[in-house]
CSV table of C-alpha atoms in Angstrom, one decimal:
chain,number,residue,atom,x,y,z
A,352,MET,CA,0.2,-0.3,-0.1
A,353,LYS,CA,1.4,3.7,-0.8
A,354,TYR,CA,1.4,4.5,2.8
A,355,THR,CA,4.3,2.2,3.5
A,356,VAL,CA,6.6,4.2,1.7
A,357,LEU,CA,6.8,6.6,5.1
A,358,LEU,CA,8.5,4.0,6.6
A,359,SER,CA,11.4,4.2,4.5
A,360,PHE,CA,11.9,7.8,6.0
A,361,LEU,CA,12.3,7.0,9.5
A,362,LEU,CA,16.0,6.4,9.5
A,363,SER,CA,16.4,9.7,8.9
A,364,PHE,CA,14.2,11.3,11.5
A,365,SER,CA,16.3,10.8,14.9
A,366,GLY,CA,18.9,13.5,14.1
A,367,GLN,CA,16.1,16.1,12.3
A,368,TYR,CA,13.6,16.9,15.1
A,369,SER,CA,15.5,20.3,16.1
A,370,THR,CA,15.6,21.5,12.9
A,371,ALA,CA,12.1,21.3,11.6
A,372,CYS,CA,10.6,24.8,12.5
A,373,SER,CA,7.7,26.0,10.1
A,374,SER,CA,6.4,29.5,9.4
A,375,VAL,CA,4.3,31.6,7.3
A,376,ILE,CA,4.1,35.5,7.2
A,377,ILE,CA,0.7,36.8,5.4
A,378,SER,CA,0.8,40.5,4.3
A,379,GLY,CA,-2.0,42.5,5.4
A,380,LYS,CA,-3.2,43.0,2.0
A,381,ALA,CA,-4.0,39.0,2.0
A,382,THR,CA,-6.0,38.8,4.9
A,383,ARG,CA,-9.9,39.6,5.1
A,384,ASP,CA,-9.2,42.5,8.0
A,385,GLY,CA,-6.1,44.1,6.4
A,386,ARG,CA,-4.0,42.8,9.7
A,387,PRO,CA,-0.9,40.8,8.9
A,388,LEU,CA,-0.4,37.5,10.5
A,389,MET,CA,3.2,36.2,11.5
A,390,TRP,CA,3.5,32.5,12.4
A,391,LYS,CA,6.0,29.7,13.5
A,392,ASN,CA,6.0,26.1,14.5
A,393,CYS,CA,9.0,26.0,17.0
A,394,ASP,CA,11.1,22.6,16.9
A,395,THR,CA,13.7,21.7,19.2
A,396,ASP,CA,15.4,19.7,21.7
A,397,ASN,CA,14.1,21.7,24.7
A,398,LEU,CA,10.7,20.9,24.9
A,399,ASN,CA,9.5,23.0,28.1
A,400,HIS,CA,8.3,26.5,26.5
A,401,SER,CA,7.0,29.5,28.2
A,402,LEU,CA,6.1,33.0,27.8
A,403,ILE,CA,7.5,35.6,29.5
A,404,TYR,CA,7.1,39.8,29.7
A,405,SER,CA,10.1,41.6,29.8
A,406,ASP,CA,11.3,45.4,29.9
A,407,ASP,CA,14.8,45.5,31.5
A,408,LYS,CA,16.8,46.3,28.9
A,409,GLY,CA,14.5,48.4,26.1
A,410,LEU,CA,11.3,48.4,25.0
A,411,PRO,CA,8.6,46.5,26.6
A,412,LEU,CA,8.2,42.9,24.9
A,413,LEU,CA,6.9,39.6,25.2
A,414,GLY,CA,8.9,36.5,24.0
A,415,ILE,CA,9.0,32.7,24.3
A,416,VAL,CA,11.4,30.8,26.1
A,417,ARG,CA,13.0,27.7,27.3
A,418,ASN,CA,11.9,26.9,30.4
A,419,SER,CA,15.7,26.5,31.4
A,420,SER,CA,16.5,30.3,31.0
A,421,ALA,CA,14.8,31.4,34.1
A,422,ASP,CA,16.0,35.0,33.9
A,423,GLU,CA,13.3,37.2,32.0
A,424,ALA,CA,15.9,39.8,31.9
A,425,THR,CA,18.6,37.5,29.6
A,426,ALA,CA,16.6,34.8,28.1
A,427,SER,CA,16.9,34.0,24.6
A,428,ILE,CA,13.6,34.5,22.2
A,429,TRP,CA,12.2,32.4,19.8
A,430,THR,CA,9.3,34.3,19.1
A,431,GLY,CA,7.9,37.7,20.2
A,432,THR,CA,6.6,40.9,19.9
A,433,ASN,CA,7.0,44.3,21.6
A,434,ALA,CA,5.4,47.7,22.4
A,435,LYS,CA,5.9,49.2,19.1
A,436,GLY,CA,4.2,45.9,17.4
A,437,PHE,CA,7.4,45.0,15.9
A,438,SER,CA,7.1,41.1,16.0
A,439,ILE,CA,9.9,38.6,15.1
A,440,MET,CA,10.8,34.6,14.5
A,441,ASN,CA,12.9,32.5,12.6
A,442,THR,CA,13.3,29.0,11.0
A,443,LEU,CA,17.3,27.7,10.6
A,444,SER,CA,18.4,27.5,6.9
A,445,TYR,CA,20.8,25.1,6.0
A,446,ASN,CA,21.5,26.0,2.4
A,447,LEU,CA,22.9,29.6,2.9
A,448,THR,CA,26.4,28.0,3.7
A,449,GLU,CA,28.5,25.3,2.8
A,450,ASN,CA,29.0,24.8,6.5
A,451,ARG,CA,26.8,24.5,9.3
A,452,VAL,CA,26.8,27.5,11.8
A,453,THR,CA,27.0,27.4,15.5
A,454,SER,CA,23.6,29.5,16.1
A,455,SER,CA,23.3,32.7,18.2
A,456,ASN,CA,19.6,33.3,17.0
A,457,GLY,CA,17.8,33.6,20.4
A,458,TRP,CA,20.2,36.6,21.4
A,459,VAL,CA,19.4,38.4,18.1
A,460,MET,CA,15.9,38.2,18.5
A,461,ARG,CA,15.9,39.3,22.0
A,462,ARG,CA,17.8,42.2,21.2
A,463,ALA,CA,16.0,42.9,18.3
A,464,LEU,CA,12.8,42.9,20.2
A,465,GLU,CA,14.5,45.6,22.6
A,466,VAL,CA,15.5,48.0,20.0
A,467,CYS,CA,13.8,47.8,17.3
A,468,GLY,CA,10.6,49.8,16.5
A,469,ASN,CA,9.8,48.6,12.6
A,470,VAL,CA,11.1,46.3,9.9
A,471,PRO,CA,13.5,49.1,8.9
A,472,ASP,CA,14.9,49.3,12.5
A,473,PHE,CA,16.4,45.6,12.2
A,474,LYS,CA,17.8,46.2,8.9
A,475,ALA,CA,19.8,48.7,10.8
A,476,PHE,CA,20.3,46.5,13.5
A,477,LEU,CA,21.6,43.6,11.6
A,478,ASP,CA,24.2,46.2,9.5
A,479,THR,CA,25.7,47.2,12.9
A,480,LEU,CA,26.1,43.6,14.0
A,481,PRO,CA,29.8,42.8,14.2
A,482,LYS,CA,30.5,40.2,11.2
A,483,PRO,CA,30.9,37.2,10.6
A,484,LEU,CA,27.4,36.4,12.8
A,485,GLN,CA,27.1,33.1,14.1
A,486,VAL,CA,23.5,32.8,12.3
A,487,GLU,CA,22.4,30.9,9.4
A,488,SER,CA,18.6,31.5,9.5
A,489,ASN,CA,15.6,33.3,7.8
A,490,TYR,CA,14.3,35.9,10.4
A,491,GLY,CA,10.7,36.7,9.8
A,492,VAL,CA,9.2,40.2,10.8
A,493,ILE,CA,6.5,42.5,10.9
A,494,ASP,CA,5.8,45.7,12.2
A,495,ALA,CA,2.6,48.4,12.8
A,496,GLU,CA,3.5,50.4,9.6
A,497,GLY,CA,2.5,47.4,6.9
A,498,ASN,CA,5.9,46.1,6.5
A,499,ALA,CA,6.3,42.2,6.5
A,500,ALA,CA,9.8,40.3,5.2
A,501,TYR,CA,11.9,37.6,5.9
A,502,PHE,CA,15.6,38.0,6.2
A,503,GLU,CA,17.8,35.4,4.8
A,504,THR,CA,20.7,35.9,7.0
A,505,TYR,CA,24.3,34.1,7.0
A,506,PRO,CA,27.8,35.2,8.6
A,507,ASP,CA,28.5,37.7,6.2
A,508,GLY,CA,25.6,39.3,5.3
A,509,TYR,CA,21.9,39.2,4.7
A,510,ARG,CA,19.1,39.2,1.6
A,511,MET,CA,16.0,40.9,2.3
A,512,ILE,CA,12.8,39.3,1.0
A,513,ASP,CA,9.8,41.2,1.1
A,514,VAL,CA,6.4,39.6,1.6
A,515,ASN,CA,4.7,43.0,0.2
A,516,ASP,CA,6.3,42.9,-3.1
A,517,PRO,CA,4.6,41.3,-5.8
A,518,ALA,CA,7.5,39.8,-7.6
A,519,THR,CA,8.3,37.9,-4.8
A,520,ALA,CA,5.2,36.9,-3.0
A,521,PRO,CA,2.4,37.7,-5.7
A,522,LEU,CA,-0.2,35.9,-3.4
A,523,GLY,CA,0.7,38.3,-0.7
A,524,TYR,CA,2.3,35.5,1.7
A,525,LEU,CA,5.8,33.4,2.2
A,526,VAL,CA,6.2,30.4,3.3
A,527,TYR,CA,9.5,29.2,5.0
A,528,THR,CA,11.0,26.0,6.3
A,529,ASN,CA,14.6,24.9,6.4
A,530,PHE,CA,15.6,26.2,3.3
A,531,SER,CA,16.1,29.8,1.9
A,532,TYR,CA,15.1,30.9,-1.5
A,533,THR,CA,18.2,32.4,-2.5
A,534,GLY,CA,20.4,29.8,-0.9
A,535,PHE,CA,22.2,26.7,-2.8
A,536,TYR,CA,19.4,24.9,-4.8
A,537,ASP,CA,18.3,21.5,-3.4
A,538,LYS,CA,19.9,21.9,-0.4
A,539,GLY,CA,18.3,22.9,3.0
A,540,GLU,CA,15.5,21.0,4.8
A,541,GLY,CA,11.6,20.8,5.2
A,542,TYR,CA,10.8,20.8,1.6
A,543,ILE,CA,7.8,18.3,2.4
A,544,ARG,CA,6.7,20.7,5.1
A,545,TYR,CA,7.1,23.7,2.8
A,546,GLN,CA,4.9,21.7,-0.2
A,547,THR,CA,1.8,20.8,3.2
A,548,VAL,CA,1.9,24.2,4.0
A,549,MET,CA,1.7,26.0,0.5
A,550,HIS,CA,-0.9,23.1,0.0
A,551,GLN,CA,-3.0,24.1,2.8
A,552,MET,CA,-2.4,28.1,2.1
A,553,VAL,CA,-3.7,28.0,-1.4
A,554,LYS,CA,-7.0,26.6,-0.7
A,555,GLN,CA,-7.5,29.2,1.6
A,556,ALA,CA,-6.2,32.1,-0.4
A,557,PRO,CA,-9.1,33.1,-2.5
A,558,SER,CA,-11.1,33.8,0.2
A,559,LYS,CA,-8.6,36.0,2.2
A,560,ASN,CA,-10.3,34.2,5.5
A,561,PHE,CA,-6.9,33.7,7.2
A,562,THR,CA,-7.1,33.7,11.1
A,563,PRO,CA,-5.0,32.9,13.9
A,564,GLN,CA,-7.7,30.0,14.6
A,565,TRP,CA,-7.6,28.8,11.3
A,566,ILE,CA,-3.5,28.6,11.4
A,567,PHE,CA,-3.6,26.6,14.8
A,568,ASN,CA,-6.4,24.0,13.3
A,569,LYS,CA,-5.0,23.8,9.5
A,570,LEU,CA,-1.2,24.2,9.8
A,571,ALA,CA,-0.1,23.7,13.1
A,572,ARG,CA,-2.0,20.8,13.6
A,573,CYS,CA,-2.2,19.5,10.3
A,574,PHE,CA,-1.6,15.8,9.7
A,575,TYR,CA,-1.7,16.1,5.7
A,576,HIS,CA,1.1,14.5,4.3
A,577,SER,CA,2.1,16.3,1.0
A,578,LEU,CA,4.5,13.5,-0.3
A,579,MET,CA,1.9,10.9,0.4
A,580,ASP,CA,-1.2,12.7,-0.8
A,581,ALA,CA,-2.6,11.7,2.6
A,582,ASP,CA,-4.8,12.9,5.2
A,583,PHE,CA,-4.3,11.3,8.6
A,584,THR,CA,-7.4,12.5,9.9
A,585,ASP,CA,-9.2,10.8,6.9
A,586,GLU,CA,-10.5,7.3,8.2
A,587,SER,CA,-9.9,6.0,4.8
A,588,THR,CA,-6.5,6.9,5.6
A,589,MET,CA,-6.4,5.1,8.9
A,590,ALA,CA,-7.9,2.0,8.0
A,591,SER,CA,-4.4,1.2,6.5
A,592,PHE,CA,-3.0,1.5,10.5
A,593,LYS,CA,-4.8,-1.1,12.3
A,594,ASN,CA,-3.7,-0.2,15.3
A,595,GLY,CA,-3.7,3.4,15.7
A,596,TYR,CA,0.4,3.9,15.6
A,597,ILE,CA,1.5,5.9,12.6
A,598,PRO,CA,5.6,7.4,11.7
A,599,ASP,CA,6.1,10.5,13.0
A,600,ALA,CA,7.2,11.2,9.7
A,601,ASP,CA,7.7,15.0,7.7
A,602,PHE,CA,4.4,16.2,9.6
A,603,ILE,CA,4.1,19.9,10.5
A,604,PRO,CA,3.9,19.1,14.5
A,605,ARG,CA,6.5,16.7,15.3
A,606,ASN,CA,7.6,14.7,18.1
A,607,SER,CA,10.0,18.0,19.1
A,608,THR,CA,7.4,20.9,18.6
A,609,ALA,CA,7.3,22.3,21.5
A,610,SER,CA,5.1,25.7,20.8
A,611,SER,CA,3.2,27.4,17.9
A,612,THR,CA,2.7,31.3,17.8
A,613,VAL,CA,0.4,33.2,15.5
A,614,VAL,CA,1.2,37.2,15.8
A,615,GLN,CA,-2.0,39.0,14.6
A,616,GLY,CA,-0.2,42.7,13.8
A,617,VAL,CA,-2.5,45.9,13.0
A,618,ARG,CA,-3.6,47.7,10.2
A,619,LYS,CA,-1.2,50.9,9.5
A,620,GLY,CA,-2.2,53.6,11.5
A,621,GLU,CA,-3.5,51.6,14.2
A,622,ASN,CA,-2.4,51.6,17.9
A,623,PRO,CA,0.8,49.2,17.7
A,624,GLU,CA,-0.5,47.8,21.3
A,625,LEU,CA,-3.5,45.9,19.7
A,626,THR,CA,-1.0,43.6,18.2
A,627,THR,CA,-2.2,40.1,19.6
A,628,MET,CA,0.2,37.4,20.5
A,629,TRP,CA,-1.6,33.6,20.3
A,630,THR,CA,0.6,30.9,21.7
A,631,VAL,CA,0.4,27.4,22.1
A,632,LEU,CA,2.8,25.6,24.8
A,633,GLY,CA,3.8,22.7,24.2
A,634,TYR,CA,2.9,19.7,21.7
A,635,THR,CA,0.6,21.4,19.7
A,636,PRO,CA,-2.3,18.8,19.0
A,637,CYS,CA,-2.3,18.5,23.3
A,638,SER,CA,-2.6,22.4,24.1
A,639,ILE,CA,-4.5,25.1,23.1
A,640,ALA,CA,-4.0,28.8,22.1
A,641,ILE,CA,-3.8,31.7,24.5
A,642,PRO,CA,-3.8,35.1,23.9
A,643,SER,CA,-1.5,38.0,25.3
A,644,TRP,CA,-0.7,41.4,24.7
A,645,VAL,CA,2.7,43.6,25.5
A,646,LYS,CA,0.3,46.1,27.6
A,647,ALA,CA,-0.6,43.5,30.1
A,648,GLY,CA,2.7,42.7,31.1
A,649,ARG,CA,3.3,39.8,33.6
A,650,ASP,CA,-0.7,39.8,33.9
A,651,ASN,CA,-0.9,37.6,30.6
A,652,ALA,CA,-2.8,34.0,31.8
A,653,PRO,CA,0.7,33.6,34.2
A,654,LEU,CA,0.2,30.4,36.0
A,655,LEU,CA,-0.9,28.7,32.5
A,656,MET,CA,2.0,30.6,30.7
A,657,ARG,CA,4.9,31.3,33.1
A,658,GLY,CA,5.2,30.8,36.8
A,659,GLY,CA,5.5,27.7,39.3
A,660,GLU,CA,8.5,25.5,39.9
A,661,ASN,CA,11.7,26.3,37.8
A,662,TYR,CA,9.3,28.9,36.0
A,663,THR,CA,7.5,26.2,33.8
A,664,SER,CA,4.4,26.7,32.1
A,665,GLN,CA,1.6,24.9,33.8
A,666,MET,CA,0.0,24.6,30.1
A,667,CYS,CA,3.1,23.4,28.8
A,668,ASN,CA,3.4,20.2,31.6
A,669,ARG,CA,0.1,19.8,31.0
A,670,ALA,CA,0.6,19.3,27.2
A,671,LEU,CA,3.5,17.2,27.8
A,672,GLU,CA,1.7,14.9,30.0
A,673,LEU,CA,-0.7,14.1,26.9
A,674,LYS,CA,1.6,13.8,24.7
A,675,ALA,CA,3.7,11.0,26.6
A,676,THR,CA,1.0,8.7,25.9
A,677,VAL,CA,0.9,9.6,22.2
A,678,PHE,CA,4.6,9.1,21.9
A,679,ASP,CA,4.3,5.9,24.4
A,680,VAL,CA,7.0,3.5,22.5
A,681,SER,CA,10.7,4.1,24.3
A,682,ARG,CA,12.5,1.3,23.3
A,683,GLY,CA,14.8,1.2,20.2
A,684,HIS,CA,13.4,4.1,17.6
A,685,GLY,CA,10.2,3.8,19.2
A,686,GLN,CA,9.6,7.7,19.8
A,687,SER,CA,9.6,7.6,15.7
A,688,TYR,CA,6.1,6.6,16.2
A,689,LEU,CA,2.9,8.1,17.5
A,690,ARG,CA,-0.5,6.3,18.4
A,691,PHE,CA,-2.4,8.7,16.2
A,692,SER,CA,-5.7,7.2,17.3
A,693,LYS,CA,-4.7,8.8,20.7
A,694,LEU,CA,-5.1,12.4,18.9
A,695,HIS,CA,-7.8,11.6,16.2
A,696,ASN,CA,-10.5,9.0,16.1
A,697,ARG,CA,-13.8,8.2,14.5
A,698,GLU,CA,-15.4,7.9,18.3
A,699,GLY,CA,-14.1,11.8,18.0
A,700,THR,CA,-12.6,11.2,21.9
A,701,GLY,CA,-9.2,12.2,20.7
A,702,TYR,CA,-7.0,14.7,22.8
A,703,MET,CA,-7.2,17.2,19.5
A,704,GLN,CA,-11.2,16.6,19.6
A,705,GLN,CA,-11.5,17.0,23.4
A,706,LEU,CA,-9.8,20.3,23.0
A,707,ALA,CA,-11.3,21.9,20.0
A,708,PRO,CA,-14.2,23.4,21.9
A,709,VAL,CA,-12.3,24.6,24.6
A,710,GLU,CA,-10.0,26.6,22.2
A,711,ASN,CA,-13.1,27.7,20.3
A,712,GLU,CA,-14.6,29.3,23.5
A,713,VAL,CA,-11.2,30.9,24.3
A,714,PHE,CA,-11.4,32.8,21.1
A,715,GLY,CA,-15.0,33.3,21.7
A,716,MET,CA,-14.2,35.1,24.9
A,717,ALA,CA,-11.3,37.2,23.4
A,718,ALA,CA,-13.3,38.4,20.2
A,719,PRO,CA,-15.5,40.9,21.7
A,720,TRP,CA,-13.0,42.5,23.9
A,721,ILE,CA,-10.3,42.7,20.7
A,722,ASP,CA,-13.5,44.1,19.0
A,723,LYS,CA,-14.1,46.8,21.3
A,724,TRP,CA,-9.9,47.5,21.8
A,725,ARG,CA,-9.8,48.2,18.3
A,726,GLN,CA,-12.8,50.3,18.1
A,727,ALA,CA,-11.4,52.9,21.0
A,728,ASP,CA,-7.8,52.3,19.2
A,729,SER,CA,-6.6,51.5,22.5
A,730,VAL,CA,-6.2,48.2,24.7
A,731,ASP,CA,-7.5,48.9,28.1
A,732,LYS,CA,-5.1,47.5,30.5
A,733,ALA,CA,-7.6,46.5,33.4
A,734,GLU,CA,-10.0,44.7,31.2
A,735,VAL,CA,-7.1,43.0,29.5
A,736,VAL,CA,-5.6,41.8,32.9
A,737,GLU,CA,-9.4,41.0,33.4
A,738,LEU,CA,-9.7,38.6,30.4
A,739,ALA,CA,-6.7,37.1,30.9
A,740,ALA,CA,-7.9,35.9,34.4
A,741,GLU,CA,-10.9,34.7,33.0
A,742,ILE,CA,-9.2,33.0,30.6
A,743,SER,CA,-6.6,31.4,32.9
A,744,ARG,CA,-9.4,30.1,35.1
A,745,PHE,CA,-11.7,28.9,32.2
A,746,VAL,CA,-8.7,26.9,30.4
A,747,ASP,CA,-7.5,25.4,34.1
A,748,GLU,CA,-11.3,24.1,34.8
A,749,ASN,CA,-11.9,23.1,31.5
A,750,PHE,CA,-8.5,21.3,30.3
A,751,ILE,CA,-10.3,17.9,31.5
A,752,ILE,CA,-9.3,15.6,29.1
A,753,ASN,CA,-10.8,11.5,29.1
A,754,GLN,CA,-7.5,9.4,28.5
């Protein structure tokens, strides 16, 4: 049967988990409400991620950090946004240089959030950094002025790819995984994931109905496999896998996925503080999205996102507990297989299926407040703190999974 070709990939997976980030920037001209969207699924060897707020060394910011980084003032950041509405993420690239480069991406992104107010600032920031840089990375950036770009950055320089330029992004969006468009041809990694994201994006582009919720459901938790042309949420596909296990083979969410973030920016002329950062901490199929705003400071659903022993996130810890029952084969190459029937099944009891209404309610709770703040062109701090606390209580009370 055609699905068994997946098995031939497994020997190469164990060394690739930390290289598997996927991302998209969607220009405001390609969204129905005119606001840009920036998404990253983060894959790493360190699976404990959390959200921090910091205003210690520059602009106030929110950022995704590894929980081993307890010092909020210095922790490397892997996706984030700041008080000016400047937002940044990255994917590692493996075709910009002939030899792989030791990464300092987390430091670069943190410092950029502290000092950059817009995309031109980030370009100037890269120009001022001493060369050679210890990076080989695709930095994705958006701002409150309508700018959106990727910077394919290597030790001696960078190439800016403008998402607003119809010559390079005719549909108003760009997809990046682990290769760069201007790098060495046919090198790098993430081509199957790239095709999967493109497959999903092309179907949605005509309606312009791109939203954070769509991105989480159709990209971050996508189990369509572009090489196989197989959707594993389809019963006919899973009929070939009698015991519910499938190879963890080039899906967007994978064993190494530690977080997923969508930053929804603002229209040009809107108040930058309206920028909303939606974050799923932990293995995305076993977690839910929580909104946050820089103006709320450390009061963004603190117990769920950041706090407790070793500054771990309760949300991430809960997701990791569920994930352990999905990747429940530990001997040999067992972690290269997932029990997909734990995530999605015909009975509707999969973790993704049980968590979907909880996440839907969170989006529903946030929507009227976001609309109100947009009409006022200002985020009311007392209201956003109240909303954050309400969401935190709701999720804490309803994150109940029948295993």
